[in-house]
Amino acid sequence: MTIKYVGKCPTDAKSWKIAADKMNFESIEQHCSDSFNTGRHQFQYHCVINAWWNATLEVCALNRTIFGYCTEYNINGTVIQDNYGADCTKFKPPCPSSYNSAEAYKYQTCYDLVNRNRKMTEYTFTDLKHPNSAPERLCGTLVLPILTILHVILVHV
């Protein structure tokens, strides 16, 4: 399998080339591109978001044309595809209405979705550990009434 989760994706053609060389996808034995026109679909390095916008991953897969959405790798389908929940033509700056999936690095706003979701996850975990988070407040506000009721019951027994 050629999937590797990474903290961030390349930001330009030079860093994309370096990452692709490190992945060494040419050495991976694969036959998925044999049945395709090699001029259109090529087994290439990609660094893209996942379907849930919470991770970036490197993968060697057949490239394809993406039509105005962020490029994702579908782990279950093992395919590069459009993420129809992320219309990057509406982002600032926007992506074009069509582009090569292997050039996803040019549209950094798609990676921003992952960065935002990572931060929201961090806040959620932080809130759960924080002494003033909702569960602790709820427990703190219930302790006094429960103790009062128990005290009244024990005193009258």
PDB file of C-alpha atoms in Angstrom:
ATOM      1  CA  MET A   1       0.000   0.000   0.000  1.00  0.00           C
ATOM      2  CA  THR A   2       1.334   3.436  -0.841  1.00  0.00           C
ATOM      3  CA  ILE A   3      -0.642   5.530   1.654  1.00  0.00           C
ATOM      4  CA  LYS A   4       1.210   7.656   4.192  1.00  0.00           C
ATOM      5  CA  TYR A   5      -0.481  10.140   6.515  1.00  0.00           C
ATOM      6  CA  VAL A   6       1.460  13.392   6.718  1.00  0.00           C
ATOM      7  CA  GLY A   7       1.219  16.557   8.764  1.00  0.00           C
ATOM      8  CA  LYS A   8       1.248  18.766   5.693  1.00  0.00           C
ATOM      9  CA  CYS A   9       1.470  18.594   1.928  1.00  0.00           C
ATOM     10  CA  PRO A  10       3.934  20.271  -0.443  1.00  0.00           C
ATOM     11  CA  THR A  11       3.299  23.936  -1.131  1.00  0.00           C
ATOM     12  CA  ASP A  12       5.034  24.266  -4.496  1.00  0.00           C
ATOM     13  CA  ALA A  13       6.409  22.282  -7.435  1.00  0.00           C
ATOM     14  CA  LYS A  14       9.884  21.951  -5.886  1.00  0.00           C
ATOM     15  CA  SER A  15       8.640  20.512  -2.571  1.00  0.00           C
ATOM     16  CA  TRP A  16       6.182  18.308  -4.514  1.00  0.00           C
ATOM     17  CA  LYS A  17       9.102  16.864  -6.525  1.00  0.00           C
ATOM     18  CA  ILE A  18      11.144  16.250  -3.367  1.00  0.00           C
ATOM     19  CA  ALA A  19       8.195  14.474  -1.690  1.00  0.00           C
ATOM     20  CA  ALA A  20       7.516  12.429  -4.830  1.00  0.00           C
ATOM     21  CA  ASP A  21      11.178  11.390  -5.017  1.00  0.00           C
ATOM     22  CA  LYS A  22      11.107  10.333  -1.341  1.00  0.00           C
ATOM     23  CA  MET A  23       8.014   8.227  -1.936  1.00  0.00           C
ATOM     24  CA  ASN A  24       9.789   6.593  -4.892  1.00  0.00           C
ATOM     25  CA  PHE A  25       6.508   5.644  -6.558  1.00  0.00           C
ATOM     26  CA  GLU A  26       8.289   4.485  -9.727  1.00  0.00           C
ATOM     27  CA  SER A  27       9.592   1.484  -7.768  1.00  0.00           C
ATOM     28  CA  ILE A  28       6.095   0.348  -6.770  1.00  0.00           C
ATOM     29  CA  GLU A  29       4.895  -2.577  -8.813  1.00  0.00           C
ATOM     30  CA  GLN A  30       1.420  -1.777 -10.063  1.00  0.00           C
ATOM     31  CA  HIS A  31      -0.718  -2.705 -13.034  1.00  0.00           C
ATOM     32  CA  CYS A  32      -3.605  -0.282 -12.639  1.00  0.00           C
ATOM     33  CA  SER A  33      -2.232   2.086 -15.284  1.00  0.00           C
ATOM     34  CA  ASP A  34      -1.668  -0.698 -17.843  1.00  0.00           C
ATOM     35  CA  SER A  35      -5.243  -0.561 -19.112  1.00  0.00           C
ATOM     36  CA  PHE A  36      -5.323   3.227 -19.414  1.00  0.00           C
ATOM     37  CA  ASN A  37      -4.030   5.583 -22.040  1.00  0.00           C
ATOM     38  CA  THR A  38      -0.681   6.471 -20.450  1.00  0.00           C
ATOM     39  CA  GLY A  39      -0.881   9.963 -21.902  1.00  0.00           C
ATOM     40  CA  ARG A  40      -3.981  10.779 -19.851  1.00  0.00           C
ATOM     41  CA  HIS A  41      -3.752   8.689 -16.686  1.00  0.00           C
ATOM     42  CA  GLN A  42      -0.444   8.177 -14.962  1.00  0.00           C
ATOM     43  CA  PHE A  43       0.532   6.508 -11.727  1.00  0.00           C
ATOM     44  CA  GLN A  44       1.735   9.579  -9.817  1.00  0.00           C
ATOM     45  CA  TYR A  45       2.531  10.972  -6.414  1.00  0.00           C
ATOM     46  CA  HIS A  46      -0.379  12.850  -4.788  1.00  0.00           C
ATOM     47  CA  CYS A  47      -0.695  14.676  -1.499  1.00  0.00           C
ATOM     48  CA  VAL A  48      -4.379  15.252  -0.813  1.00  0.00           C
ATOM     49  CA  ILE A  49      -7.044  15.516   1.867  1.00  0.00           C
ATOM     50  CA  ASN A  50      -9.112  12.582   3.035  1.00  0.00           C
ATOM     51  CA  ALA A  51     -12.904  12.387   2.676  1.00  0.00           C
ATOM     52  CA  TRP A  52     -13.515  13.705   6.215  1.00  0.00           C
ATOM     53  CA  TRP A  53     -11.221  16.750   5.905  1.00  0.00           C
ATOM     54  CA  ASN A  54      -9.264  15.748   8.985  1.00  0.00           C
ATOM     55  CA  ALA A  55      -6.054  14.377   7.470  1.00  0.00           C
ATOM     56  CA  THR A  56      -3.632  14.857   4.623  1.00  0.00           C
ATOM     57  CA  LEU A  57      -2.042  11.868   3.017  1.00  0.00           C
ATOM     58  CA  GLU A  58       0.501  10.965   0.416  1.00  0.00           C
ATOM     59  CA  VAL A  59      -0.464   8.296  -2.032  1.00  0.00           C
ATOM     60  CA  CYS A  60       0.685   6.958  -5.358  1.00  0.00           C
ATOM     61  CA  ALA A  61      -2.357   6.610  -7.571  1.00  0.00           C
ATOM     62  CA  LEU A  62      -3.660   7.254 -11.053  1.00  0.00           C
ATOM     63  CA  ASN A  63      -4.091  10.934 -11.688  1.00  0.00           C
ATOM     64  CA  ARG A  64      -7.375  12.255 -13.007  1.00  0.00           C
ATOM     65  CA  THR A  65      -9.082  15.490 -13.892  1.00  0.00           C
ATOM     66  CA  ILE A  66     -10.780  17.152 -10.918  1.00  0.00           C
ATOM     67  CA  PHE A  67     -13.722  19.409 -11.708  1.00  0.00           C
ATOM     68  CA  GLY A  68     -13.709  22.388  -9.353  1.00  0.00           C
ATOM     69  CA  TYR A  69     -13.550  20.512  -6.047  1.00  0.00           C
ATOM     70  CA  CYS A  70     -10.737  19.671  -3.693  1.00  0.00           C
ATOM     71  CA  THR A  71      -8.940  16.451  -4.525  1.00  0.00           C
ATOM     72  CA  GLU A  72      -9.376  13.617  -2.055  1.00  0.00           C
ATOM     73  CA  TYR A  73      -8.184  10.057  -1.784  1.00  0.00           C
ATOM     74  CA  ASN A  74     -11.008   7.654  -1.005  1.00  0.00           C
ATOM     75  CA  ILE A  75      -9.412   4.972   1.139  1.00  0.00           C
ATOM     76  CA  ASN A  76     -12.299   2.508   0.749  1.00  0.00           C
ATOM     77  CA  GLY A  77     -12.448   2.898  -3.023  1.00  0.00           C
ATOM     78  CA  THR A  78      -8.665   3.295  -3.323  1.00  0.00           C
ATOM     79  CA  VAL A  79      -9.171   6.091  -5.821  1.00  0.00           C
ATOM     80  CA  ILE A  80      -8.369   9.759  -6.288  1.00  0.00           C
ATOM     81  CA  GLN A  81     -11.594  11.715  -6.728  1.00  0.00           C
ATOM     82  CA  ASP A  82     -13.408  15.020  -6.300  1.00  0.00           C
ATOM     83  CA  ASN A  83     -14.519  15.850  -2.753  1.00  0.00           C
ATOM     84  CA  TYR A  84     -18.007  17.088  -3.566  1.00  0.00           C
ATOM     85  CA  GLY A  85     -18.339  18.721  -0.160  1.00  0.00           C
ATOM     86  CA  ALA A  86     -15.441  21.065  -0.898  1.00  0.00           C
ATOM     87  CA  ASP A  87     -16.140  23.324  -3.889  1.00  0.00           C
ATOM     88  CA  CYS A  88     -12.799  25.087  -4.149  1.00  0.00           C
ATOM     89  CA  THR A  89     -13.973  27.363  -6.982  1.00  0.00           C
ATOM     90  CA  LYS A  90     -15.659  29.345  -4.172  1.00  0.00           C
ATOM     91  CA  PHE A  91     -12.540  29.577  -1.998  1.00  0.00           C
ATOM     92  CA  LYS A  92     -10.229  32.573  -1.848  1.00  0.00           C
ATOM     93  CA  PRO A  93      -8.122  32.103  -3.877  1.00  0.00           C
ATOM     94  CA  PRO A  94     -10.233  29.723  -5.953  1.00  0.00           C
ATOM     95  CA  CYS A  95      -9.128  26.644  -7.807  1.00  0.00           C
ATOM     96  CA  PRO A  96      -9.900  26.374 -11.535  1.00  0.00           C
ATOM     97  CA  SER A  97     -12.983  24.573 -12.812  1.00  0.00           C
ATOM     98  CA  SER A  98     -10.729  21.655 -13.807  1.00  0.00           C
ATOM     99  CA  TYR A  99      -7.190  20.624 -12.911  1.00  0.00           C
ATOM    100  CA  ASN A 100      -4.891  17.595 -12.716  1.00  0.00           C
ATOM    101  CA  SER A 101      -5.260  15.780  -9.379  1.00  0.00           C
ATOM    102  CA  ALA A 102      -1.463  15.461  -9.040  1.00  0.00           C
ATOM    103  CA  GLU A 103      -1.299  19.274  -8.940  1.00  0.00           C
ATOM    104  CA  ALA A 104      -3.522  19.596  -5.873  1.00  0.00           C
ATOM    105  CA  TYR A 105      -0.625  21.306  -4.063  1.00  0.00           C
ATOM    106  CA  LYS A 106      -1.404  24.434  -6.117  1.00  0.00           C
ATOM    107  CA  TYR A 107      -4.705  24.859  -4.239  1.00  0.00           C
ATOM    108  CA  GLN A 108      -3.623  25.269  -0.639  1.00  0.00           C
ATOM    109  CA  THR A 109      -7.084  26.380   0.484  1.00  0.00           C
ATOM    110  CA  CYS A 110      -8.130  22.725   0.296  1.00  0.00           C
ATOM    111  CA  TYR A 111      -5.491  21.858   2.904  1.00  0.00           C
ATOM    112  CA  ASP A 112      -6.839  24.702   5.050  1.00  0.00           C
ATOM    113  CA  LEU A 113     -10.000  22.602   5.549  1.00  0.00           C
ATOM    114  CA  VAL A 114      -7.875  19.949   7.238  1.00  0.00           C
ATOM    115  CA  ASN A 115      -6.007  22.521   9.326  1.00  0.00           C
ATOM    116  CA  ARG A 116      -9.306  23.999  10.563  1.00  0.00           C
ATOM    117  CA  ASN A 117     -10.696  20.560  11.411  1.00  0.00           C
ATOM    118  CA  ARG A 118      -7.508  19.621  13.265  1.00  0.00           C
ATOM    119  CA  LYS A 119      -7.803  22.789  15.354  1.00  0.00           C
ATOM    120  CA  MET A 120     -11.473  22.086  16.102  1.00  0.00           C
ATOM    121  CA  THR A 121     -10.527  18.572  17.215  1.00  0.00           C
ATOM    122  CA  GLU A 122      -7.790  19.973  19.450  1.00  0.00           C
ATOM    123  CA  TYR A 123     -10.257  22.432  21.002  1.00  0.00           C
ATOM    124  CA  THR A 124     -12.777  19.663  21.582  1.00  0.00           C
ATOM    125  CA  PHE A 125     -10.216  17.502  23.382  1.00  0.00           C
ATOM    126  CA  THR A 126      -8.937  20.506  25.326  1.00  0.00           C
ATOM    127  CA  ASP A 127     -12.467  21.456  26.374  1.00  0.00           C
ATOM    128  CA  LEU A 128     -13.087  17.943  27.686  1.00  0.00           C
ATOM    129  CA  LYS A 129      -9.989  18.188  29.885  1.00  0.00           C
ATOM    130  CA  HIS A 130     -10.572  21.752  31.020  1.00  0.00           C
ATOM    131  CA  PRO A 131     -11.902  22.087  34.583  1.00  0.00           C
ATOM    132  CA  ASN A 132     -14.643  24.454  33.447  1.00  0.00           C
ATOM    133  CA  SER A 133     -15.866  22.268  30.600  1.00  0.00           C
ATOM    134  CA  ALA A 134     -19.506  21.217  30.489  1.00  0.00           C
ATOM    135  CA  PRO A 135     -19.167  17.726  32.094  1.00  0.00           C
ATOM    136  CA  GLU A 136     -17.268  19.080  35.115  1.00  0.00           C
ATOM    137  CA  ARG A 137     -19.707  21.968  35.516  1.00  0.00           C
ATOM    138  CA  LEU A 138     -22.621  19.559  35.331  1.00  0.00           C
ATOM    139  CA  CYS A 139     -21.104  17.255  37.954  1.00  0.00           C
ATOM    140  CA  GLY A 140     -20.232  20.192  40.175  1.00  0.00           C
ATOM    141  CA  THR A 141     -23.748  21.601  40.036  1.00  0.00           C
ATOM    142  CA  LEU A 142     -25.344  18.217  40.782  1.00  0.00           C
ATOM    143  CA  VAL A 143     -23.166  17.319  43.761  1.00  0.00           C
ATOM    144  CA  LEU A 144     -24.660  19.867  46.182  1.00  0.00           C
ATOM    145  CA  PRO A 145     -28.344  18.987  45.562  1.00  0.00           C
ATOM    146  CA  ILE A 146     -27.610  15.259  45.778  1.00  0.00           C
ATOM    147  CA  LEU A 147     -25.689  15.649  49.036  1.00  0.00           C
ATOM    148  CA  THR A 148     -28.486  17.810  50.467  1.00  0.00           C
ATOM    149  CA  ILE A 149     -31.115  15.169  49.617  1.00  0.00           C
ATOM    150  CA  LEU A 150     -28.954  12.406  51.121  1.00  0.00           C
ATOM    151  CA  HIS A 151     -28.413  14.477  54.264  1.00  0.00           C
ATOM    152  CA  VAL A 152     -32.163  15.073  54.679  1.00  0.00           C
ATOM    153  CA  ILE A 153     -32.924  11.373  54.173  1.00  0.00           C
ATOM    154  CA  LEU A 154     -30.262  10.258  56.682  1.00  0.00           C
ATOM    155  CA  VAL A 155     -31.313  12.834  59.303  1.00  0.00           C
ATOM    156  CA  HIS A 156     -34.978  11.731  59.147  1.00  0.00           C
ATOM    157  CA  VAL A 157     -34.236   7.987  59.286  1.00  0.00           C
TER     158      VAL A 157
END
